[in-house]
PDB file of C-alpha atoms in Angstrom:
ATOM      1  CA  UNK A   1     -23.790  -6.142  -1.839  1.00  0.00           C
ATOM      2  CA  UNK A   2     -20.291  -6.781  -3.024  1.00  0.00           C
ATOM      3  CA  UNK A   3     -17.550  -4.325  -4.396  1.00  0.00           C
ATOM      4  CA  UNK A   4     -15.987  -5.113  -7.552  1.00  0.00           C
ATOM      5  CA  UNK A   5     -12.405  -3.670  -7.836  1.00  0.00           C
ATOM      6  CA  UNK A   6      -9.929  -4.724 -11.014  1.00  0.00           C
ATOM      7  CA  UNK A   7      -6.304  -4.876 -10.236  1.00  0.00           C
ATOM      8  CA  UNK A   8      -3.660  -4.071 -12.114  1.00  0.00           C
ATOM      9  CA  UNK A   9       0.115  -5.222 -10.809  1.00  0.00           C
ATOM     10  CA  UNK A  10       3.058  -3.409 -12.200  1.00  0.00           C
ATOM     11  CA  UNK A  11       6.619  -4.481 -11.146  1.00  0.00           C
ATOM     12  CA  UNK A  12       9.485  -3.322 -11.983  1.00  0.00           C
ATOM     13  CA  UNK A  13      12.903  -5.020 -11.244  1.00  0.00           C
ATOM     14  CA  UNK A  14      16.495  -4.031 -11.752  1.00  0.00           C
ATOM     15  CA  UNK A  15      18.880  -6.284 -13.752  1.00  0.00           C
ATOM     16  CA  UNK A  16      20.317  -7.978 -10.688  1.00  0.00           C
ATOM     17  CA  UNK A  17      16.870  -8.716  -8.751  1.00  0.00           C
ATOM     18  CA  UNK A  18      15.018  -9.273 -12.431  1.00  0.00           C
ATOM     19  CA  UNK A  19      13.893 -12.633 -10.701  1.00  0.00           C
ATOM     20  CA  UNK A  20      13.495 -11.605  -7.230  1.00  0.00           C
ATOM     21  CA  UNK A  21       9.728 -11.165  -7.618  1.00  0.00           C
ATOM     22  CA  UNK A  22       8.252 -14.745  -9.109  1.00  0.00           C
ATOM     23  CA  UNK A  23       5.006 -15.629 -10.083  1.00  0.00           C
ATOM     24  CA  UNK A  24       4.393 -17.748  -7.214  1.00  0.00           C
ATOM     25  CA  UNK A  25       5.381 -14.589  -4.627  1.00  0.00           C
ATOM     26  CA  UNK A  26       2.769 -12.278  -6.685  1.00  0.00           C
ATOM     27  CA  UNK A  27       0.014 -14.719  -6.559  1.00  0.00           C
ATOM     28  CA  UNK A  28       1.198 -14.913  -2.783  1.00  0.00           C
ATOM     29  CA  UNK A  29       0.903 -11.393  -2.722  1.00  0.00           C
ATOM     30  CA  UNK A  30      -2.864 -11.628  -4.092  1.00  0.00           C
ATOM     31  CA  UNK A  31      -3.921 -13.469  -2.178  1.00  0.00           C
ATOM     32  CA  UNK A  32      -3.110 -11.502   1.040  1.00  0.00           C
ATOM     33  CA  UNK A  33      -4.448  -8.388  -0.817  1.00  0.00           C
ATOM     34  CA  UNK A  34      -7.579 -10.003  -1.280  1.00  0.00           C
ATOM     35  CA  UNK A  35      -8.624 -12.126   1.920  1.00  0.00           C
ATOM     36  CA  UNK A  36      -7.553  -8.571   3.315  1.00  0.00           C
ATOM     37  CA  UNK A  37     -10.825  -6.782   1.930  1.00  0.00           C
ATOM     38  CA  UNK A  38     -13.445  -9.800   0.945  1.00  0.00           C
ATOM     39  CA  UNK A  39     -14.643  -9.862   4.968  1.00  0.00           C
ATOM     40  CA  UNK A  40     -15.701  -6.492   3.925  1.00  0.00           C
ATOM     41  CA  UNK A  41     -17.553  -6.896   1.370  1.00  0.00           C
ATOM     42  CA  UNK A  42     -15.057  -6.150  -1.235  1.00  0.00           C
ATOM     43  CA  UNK A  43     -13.912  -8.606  -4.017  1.00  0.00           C
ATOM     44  CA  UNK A  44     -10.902  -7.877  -6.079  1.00  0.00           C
ATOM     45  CA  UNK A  45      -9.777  -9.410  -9.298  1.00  0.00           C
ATOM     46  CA  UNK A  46      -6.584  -9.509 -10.195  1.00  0.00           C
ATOM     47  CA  UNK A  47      -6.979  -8.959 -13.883  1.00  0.00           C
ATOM     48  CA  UNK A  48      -2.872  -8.503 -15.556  1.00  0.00           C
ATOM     49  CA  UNK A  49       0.354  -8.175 -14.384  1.00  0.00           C
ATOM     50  CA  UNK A  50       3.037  -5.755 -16.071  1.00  0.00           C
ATOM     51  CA  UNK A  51       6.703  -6.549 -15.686  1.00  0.00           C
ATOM     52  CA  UNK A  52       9.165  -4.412 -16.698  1.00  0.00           C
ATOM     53  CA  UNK A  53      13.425  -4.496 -16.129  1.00  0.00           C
ATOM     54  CA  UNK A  54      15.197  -0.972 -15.661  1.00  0.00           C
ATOM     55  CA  UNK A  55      17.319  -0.071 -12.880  1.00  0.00           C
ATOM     56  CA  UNK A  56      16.052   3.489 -12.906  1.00  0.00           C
ATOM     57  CA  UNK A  57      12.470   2.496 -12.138  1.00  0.00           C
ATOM     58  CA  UNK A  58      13.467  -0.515 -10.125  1.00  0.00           C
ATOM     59  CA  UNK A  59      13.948   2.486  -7.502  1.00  0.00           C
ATOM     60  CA  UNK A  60      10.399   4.007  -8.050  1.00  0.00           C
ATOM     61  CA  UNK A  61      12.882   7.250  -8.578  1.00  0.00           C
ATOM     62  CA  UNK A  62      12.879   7.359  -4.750  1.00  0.00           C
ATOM     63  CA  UNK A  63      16.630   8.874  -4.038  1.00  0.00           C
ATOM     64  CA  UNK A  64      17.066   9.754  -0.277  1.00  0.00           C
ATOM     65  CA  UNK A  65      13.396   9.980   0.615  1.00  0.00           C
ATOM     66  CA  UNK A  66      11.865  11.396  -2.070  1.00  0.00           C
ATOM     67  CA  UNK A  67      11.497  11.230  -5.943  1.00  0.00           C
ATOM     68  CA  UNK A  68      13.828  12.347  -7.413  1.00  0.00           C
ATOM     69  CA  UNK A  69      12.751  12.610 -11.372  1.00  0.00           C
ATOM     70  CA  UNK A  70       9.213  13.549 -10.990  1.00  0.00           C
ATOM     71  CA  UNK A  71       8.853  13.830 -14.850  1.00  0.00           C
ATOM     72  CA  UNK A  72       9.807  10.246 -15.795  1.00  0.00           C
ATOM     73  CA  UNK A  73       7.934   9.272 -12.891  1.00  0.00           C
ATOM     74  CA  UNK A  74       4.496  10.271 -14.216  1.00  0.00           C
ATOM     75  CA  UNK A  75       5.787   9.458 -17.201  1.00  0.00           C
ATOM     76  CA  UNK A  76       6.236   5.575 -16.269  1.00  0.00           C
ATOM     77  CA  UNK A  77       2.952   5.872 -14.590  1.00  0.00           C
ATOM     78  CA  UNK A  78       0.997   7.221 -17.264  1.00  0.00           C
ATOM     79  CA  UNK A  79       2.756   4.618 -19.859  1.00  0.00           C
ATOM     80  CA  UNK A  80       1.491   1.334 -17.681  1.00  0.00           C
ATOM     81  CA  UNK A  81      -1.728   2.467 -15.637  1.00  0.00           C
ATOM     82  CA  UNK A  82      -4.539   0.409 -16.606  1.00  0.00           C
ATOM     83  CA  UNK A  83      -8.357   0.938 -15.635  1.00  0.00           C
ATOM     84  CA  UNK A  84     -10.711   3.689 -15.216  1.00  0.00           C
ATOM     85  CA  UNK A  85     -10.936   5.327 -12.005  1.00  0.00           C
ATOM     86  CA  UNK A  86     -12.174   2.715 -10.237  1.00  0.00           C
ATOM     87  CA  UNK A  87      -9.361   0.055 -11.133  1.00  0.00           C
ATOM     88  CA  UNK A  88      -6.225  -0.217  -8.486  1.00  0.00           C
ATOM     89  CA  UNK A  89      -3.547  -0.162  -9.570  1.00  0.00           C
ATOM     90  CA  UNK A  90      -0.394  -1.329  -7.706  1.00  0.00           C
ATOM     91  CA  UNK A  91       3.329  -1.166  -8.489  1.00  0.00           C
ATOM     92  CA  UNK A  92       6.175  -2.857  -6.810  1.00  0.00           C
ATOM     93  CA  UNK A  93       9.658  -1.860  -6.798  1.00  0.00           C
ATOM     94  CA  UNK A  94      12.463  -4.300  -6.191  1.00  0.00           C
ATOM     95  CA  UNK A  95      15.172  -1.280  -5.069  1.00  0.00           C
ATOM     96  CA  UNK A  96      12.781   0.893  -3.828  1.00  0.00           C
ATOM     97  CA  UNK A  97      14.473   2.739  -0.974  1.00  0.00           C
ATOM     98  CA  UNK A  98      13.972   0.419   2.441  1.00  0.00           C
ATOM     99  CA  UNK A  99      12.721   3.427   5.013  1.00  0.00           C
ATOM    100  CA  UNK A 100       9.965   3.501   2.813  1.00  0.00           C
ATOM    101  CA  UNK A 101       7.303   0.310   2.581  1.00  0.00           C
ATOM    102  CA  UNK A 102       4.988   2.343   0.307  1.00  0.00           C
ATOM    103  CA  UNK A 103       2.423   5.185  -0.381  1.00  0.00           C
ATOM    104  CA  UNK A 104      -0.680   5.358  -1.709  1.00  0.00           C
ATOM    105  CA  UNK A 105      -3.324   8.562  -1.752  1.00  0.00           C
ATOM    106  CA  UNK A 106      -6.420   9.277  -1.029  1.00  0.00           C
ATOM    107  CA  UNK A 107      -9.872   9.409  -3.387  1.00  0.00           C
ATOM    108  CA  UNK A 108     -10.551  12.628  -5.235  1.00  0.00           C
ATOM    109  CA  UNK A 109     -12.042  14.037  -7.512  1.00  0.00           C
ATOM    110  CA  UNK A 110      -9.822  13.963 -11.119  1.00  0.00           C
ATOM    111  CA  UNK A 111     -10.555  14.382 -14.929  1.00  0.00           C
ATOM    112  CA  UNK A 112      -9.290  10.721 -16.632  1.00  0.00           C
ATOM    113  CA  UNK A 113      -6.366  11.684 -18.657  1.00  0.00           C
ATOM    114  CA  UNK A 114      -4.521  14.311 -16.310  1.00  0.00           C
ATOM    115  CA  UNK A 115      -1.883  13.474 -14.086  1.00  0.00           C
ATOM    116  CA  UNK A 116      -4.052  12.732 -10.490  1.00  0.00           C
ATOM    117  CA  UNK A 117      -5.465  10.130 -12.951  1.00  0.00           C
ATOM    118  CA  UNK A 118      -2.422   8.886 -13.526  1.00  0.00           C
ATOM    119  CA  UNK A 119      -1.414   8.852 -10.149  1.00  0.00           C
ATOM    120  CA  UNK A 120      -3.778   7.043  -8.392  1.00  0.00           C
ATOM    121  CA  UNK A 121      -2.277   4.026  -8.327  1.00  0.00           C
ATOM    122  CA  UNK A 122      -0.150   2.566  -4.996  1.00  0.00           C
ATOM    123  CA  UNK A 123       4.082   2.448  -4.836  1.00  0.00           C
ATOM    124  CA  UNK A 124       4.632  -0.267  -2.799  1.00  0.00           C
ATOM    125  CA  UNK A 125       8.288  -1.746  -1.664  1.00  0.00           C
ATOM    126  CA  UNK A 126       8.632  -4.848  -3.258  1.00  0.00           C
ATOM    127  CA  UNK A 127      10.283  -6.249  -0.744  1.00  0.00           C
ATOM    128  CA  UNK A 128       6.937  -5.955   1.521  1.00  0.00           C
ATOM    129  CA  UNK A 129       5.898  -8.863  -0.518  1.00  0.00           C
ATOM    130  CA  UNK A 130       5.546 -12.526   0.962  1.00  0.00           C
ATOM    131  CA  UNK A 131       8.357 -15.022   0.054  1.00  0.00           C
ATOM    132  CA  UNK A 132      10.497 -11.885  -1.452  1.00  0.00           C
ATOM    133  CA  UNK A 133      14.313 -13.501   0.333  1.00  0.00           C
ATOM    134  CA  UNK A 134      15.645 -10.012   1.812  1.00  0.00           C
ATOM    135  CA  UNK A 135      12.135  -8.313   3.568  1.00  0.00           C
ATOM    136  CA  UNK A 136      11.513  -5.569   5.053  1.00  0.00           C
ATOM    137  CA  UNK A 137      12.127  -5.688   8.841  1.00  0.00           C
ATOM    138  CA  UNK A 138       8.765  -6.030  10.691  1.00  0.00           C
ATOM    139  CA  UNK A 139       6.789  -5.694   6.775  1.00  0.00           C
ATOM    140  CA  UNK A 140       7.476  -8.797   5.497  1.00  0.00           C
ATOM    141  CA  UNK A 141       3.845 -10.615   5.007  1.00  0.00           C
ATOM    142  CA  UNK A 142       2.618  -8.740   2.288  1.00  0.00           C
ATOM    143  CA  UNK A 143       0.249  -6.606   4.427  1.00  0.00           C
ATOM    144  CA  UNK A 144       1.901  -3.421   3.322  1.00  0.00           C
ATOM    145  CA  UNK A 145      -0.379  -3.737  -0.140  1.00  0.00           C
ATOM    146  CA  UNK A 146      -3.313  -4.007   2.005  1.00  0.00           C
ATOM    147  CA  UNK A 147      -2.197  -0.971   4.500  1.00  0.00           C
ATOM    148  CA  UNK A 148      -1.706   1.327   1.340  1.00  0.00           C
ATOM    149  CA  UNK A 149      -4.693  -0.106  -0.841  1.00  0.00           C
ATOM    150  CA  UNK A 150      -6.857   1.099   2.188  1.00  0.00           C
ATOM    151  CA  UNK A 151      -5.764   4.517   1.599  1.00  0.00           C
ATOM    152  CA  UNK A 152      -6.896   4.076  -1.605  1.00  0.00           C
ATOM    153  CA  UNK A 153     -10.174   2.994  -0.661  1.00  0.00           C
ATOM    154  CA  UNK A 154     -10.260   6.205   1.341  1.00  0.00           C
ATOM    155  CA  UNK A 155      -9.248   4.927   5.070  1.00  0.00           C
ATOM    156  CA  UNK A 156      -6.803   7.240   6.786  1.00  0.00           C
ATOM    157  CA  UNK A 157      -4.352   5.729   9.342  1.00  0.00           C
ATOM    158  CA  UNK A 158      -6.287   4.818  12.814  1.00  0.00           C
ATOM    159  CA  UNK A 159      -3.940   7.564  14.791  1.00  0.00           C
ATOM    160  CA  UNK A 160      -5.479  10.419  12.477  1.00  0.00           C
ATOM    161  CA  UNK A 161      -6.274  12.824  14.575  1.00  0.00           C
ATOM    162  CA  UNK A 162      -4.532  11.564  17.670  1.00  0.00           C
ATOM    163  CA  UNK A 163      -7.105  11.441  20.968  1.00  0.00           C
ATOM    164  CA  UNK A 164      -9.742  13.621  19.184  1.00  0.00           C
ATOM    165  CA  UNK A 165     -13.500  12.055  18.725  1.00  0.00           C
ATOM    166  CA  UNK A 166     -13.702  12.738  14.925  1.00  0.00           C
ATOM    167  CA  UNK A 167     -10.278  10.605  14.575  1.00  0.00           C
ATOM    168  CA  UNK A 168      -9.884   9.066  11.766  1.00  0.00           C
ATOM    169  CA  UNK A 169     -13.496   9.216  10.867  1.00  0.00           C
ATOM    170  CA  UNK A 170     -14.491   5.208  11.578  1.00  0.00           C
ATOM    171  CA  UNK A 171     -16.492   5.164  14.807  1.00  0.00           C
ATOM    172  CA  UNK A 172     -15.872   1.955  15.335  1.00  0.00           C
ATOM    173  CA  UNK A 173     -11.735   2.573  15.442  1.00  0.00           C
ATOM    174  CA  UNK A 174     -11.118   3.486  19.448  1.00  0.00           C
ATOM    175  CA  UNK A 175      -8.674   7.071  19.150  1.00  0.00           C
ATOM    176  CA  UNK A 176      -5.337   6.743  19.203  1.00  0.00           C
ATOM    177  CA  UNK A 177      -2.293   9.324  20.055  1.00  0.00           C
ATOM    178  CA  UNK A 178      -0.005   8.103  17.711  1.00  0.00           C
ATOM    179  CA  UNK A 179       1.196   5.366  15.358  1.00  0.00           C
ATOM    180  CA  UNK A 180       2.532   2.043  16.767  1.00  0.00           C
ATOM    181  CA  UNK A 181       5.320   0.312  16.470  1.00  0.00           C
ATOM    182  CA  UNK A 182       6.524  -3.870  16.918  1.00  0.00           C
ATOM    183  CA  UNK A 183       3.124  -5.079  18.816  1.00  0.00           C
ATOM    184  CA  UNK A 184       2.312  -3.546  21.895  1.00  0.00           C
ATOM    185  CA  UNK A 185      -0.446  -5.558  23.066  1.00  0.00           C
ATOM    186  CA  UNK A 186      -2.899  -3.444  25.752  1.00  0.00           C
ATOM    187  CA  UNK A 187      -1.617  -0.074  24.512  1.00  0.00           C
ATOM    188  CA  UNK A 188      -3.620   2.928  25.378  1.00  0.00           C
ATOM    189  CA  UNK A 189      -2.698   6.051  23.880  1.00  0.00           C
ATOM    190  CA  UNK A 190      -5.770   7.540  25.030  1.00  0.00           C
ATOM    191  CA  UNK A 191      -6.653   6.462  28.800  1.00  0.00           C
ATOM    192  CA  UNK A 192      -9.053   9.065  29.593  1.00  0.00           C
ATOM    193  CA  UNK A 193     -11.230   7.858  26.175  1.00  0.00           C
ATOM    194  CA  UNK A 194     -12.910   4.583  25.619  1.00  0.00           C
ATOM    195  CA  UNK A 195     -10.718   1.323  24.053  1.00  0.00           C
ATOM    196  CA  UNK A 196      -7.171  -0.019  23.537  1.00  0.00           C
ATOM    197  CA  UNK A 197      -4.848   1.159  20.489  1.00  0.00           C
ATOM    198  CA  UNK A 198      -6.110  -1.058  17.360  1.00  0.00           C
ATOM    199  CA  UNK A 199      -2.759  -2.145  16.664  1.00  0.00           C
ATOM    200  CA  UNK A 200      -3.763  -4.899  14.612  1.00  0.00           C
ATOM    201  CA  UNK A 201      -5.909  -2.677  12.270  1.00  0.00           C
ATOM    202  CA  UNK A 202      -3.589  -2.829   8.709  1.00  0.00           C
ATOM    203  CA  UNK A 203      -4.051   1.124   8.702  1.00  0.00           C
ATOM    204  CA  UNK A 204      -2.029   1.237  11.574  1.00  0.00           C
ATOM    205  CA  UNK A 205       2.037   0.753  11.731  1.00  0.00           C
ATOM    206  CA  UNK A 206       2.059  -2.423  13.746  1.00  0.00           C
ATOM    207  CA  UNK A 207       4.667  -4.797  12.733  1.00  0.00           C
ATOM    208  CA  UNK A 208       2.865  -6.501   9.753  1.00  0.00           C
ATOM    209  CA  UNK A 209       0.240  -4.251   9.509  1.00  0.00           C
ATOM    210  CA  UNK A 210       1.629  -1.967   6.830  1.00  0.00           C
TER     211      UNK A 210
END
């Protein structure tokens, strides 16, 4: 059977990138999100797209690593999340901090209204996005949506857990010491347990992958 999902974009663009992020590159962006997940039986719809223009949240309040305004972040949040529960919801930052592509967590269990509710939803770097004209180095394809949208879906990254059996709790992923980076083709992180590194899995940090 197939999986359902509403999606909600948000972006949010400073004055002097307020056209950065077109229609045609978020339809791009879609479109990657989705071919990402409907081999798995999951089909999203891409149901509205917010915009908004302030150079505060252009940032996603990231300052040196980490937010800096937590209170007018979950404020912004709870102002533009759309959807129950089950609806993703995905915001985009044009000045969002480059050392970070995005972040998105985990399942849980919440109460609709509080602020886990609220947020749910996935930061992502806008300029992870396809056809964006200054990407990311190495995250440029729009594959970090689909890297931190798994998390959402409740996949961890494919190193989790390093060379242990449980790993990152897909049997099918072979283990894998750590996160990789560019594309090491034939890596093995794990020679003494069965399989090569996934590196092209999007939960792992592959060039392109996330």
């Amino acid at each position: 059977d197939t999986i359902a999902v509403d999606v909600y974009f948000h972006i949010a663009s400073s004055t002097a990138k307020a056209n950065i992020i077109t229609d045609q590159i978020i339809q791009a962006q879609f479109q990657v999100l989705h071919g990402g997940f409907l081999p798995y039986g999951i089909e999203l719809s891409l149901v509205s797209t917010g915009r908004i223009v302030d150079n505060i949240i252009a940032t996603g309040y990231w300052v040196n690593g980490s937010i800096e305004d937590f209170d007018a972040y979950l404020a912004y949040l709870t102002r533009t999340r759309r959807g129950g529960y089950d609806a993703l919801n995905i915001y985009y930052y044009t000045d969002m901090e480059r050392g970070i592509s995005g972040f998105c967590n985990l399942p849980t269990i919440v109460i609709e209204g509080d602020q886990f509710f609220y947020r749910d939803g996935c930061q992502v770097n806008g300029n992870s996005m396809p056809g964006v004209p200054d990407p990311l180095e190495n995250s440029g394809l729009g594959h970090t949506s689909v890297h931190e949208s798994g998390h959402w879906f409740g996949l961890l990254h494919t190193f989790q857990g390093g060379c242990s059996i449980s790993g990152d709790g897909v049997d099918d992923t072979p283990p894998q010491a750590s996160a990789s980076t560019g594309c090491p083709e034939g890596r093995d992180s794990c020679p003494g347990l069965a399989g090569l590194d996934p590196i092209h899995n999007y939960m792992d940090y592959s060039s392109d992958t996330w």
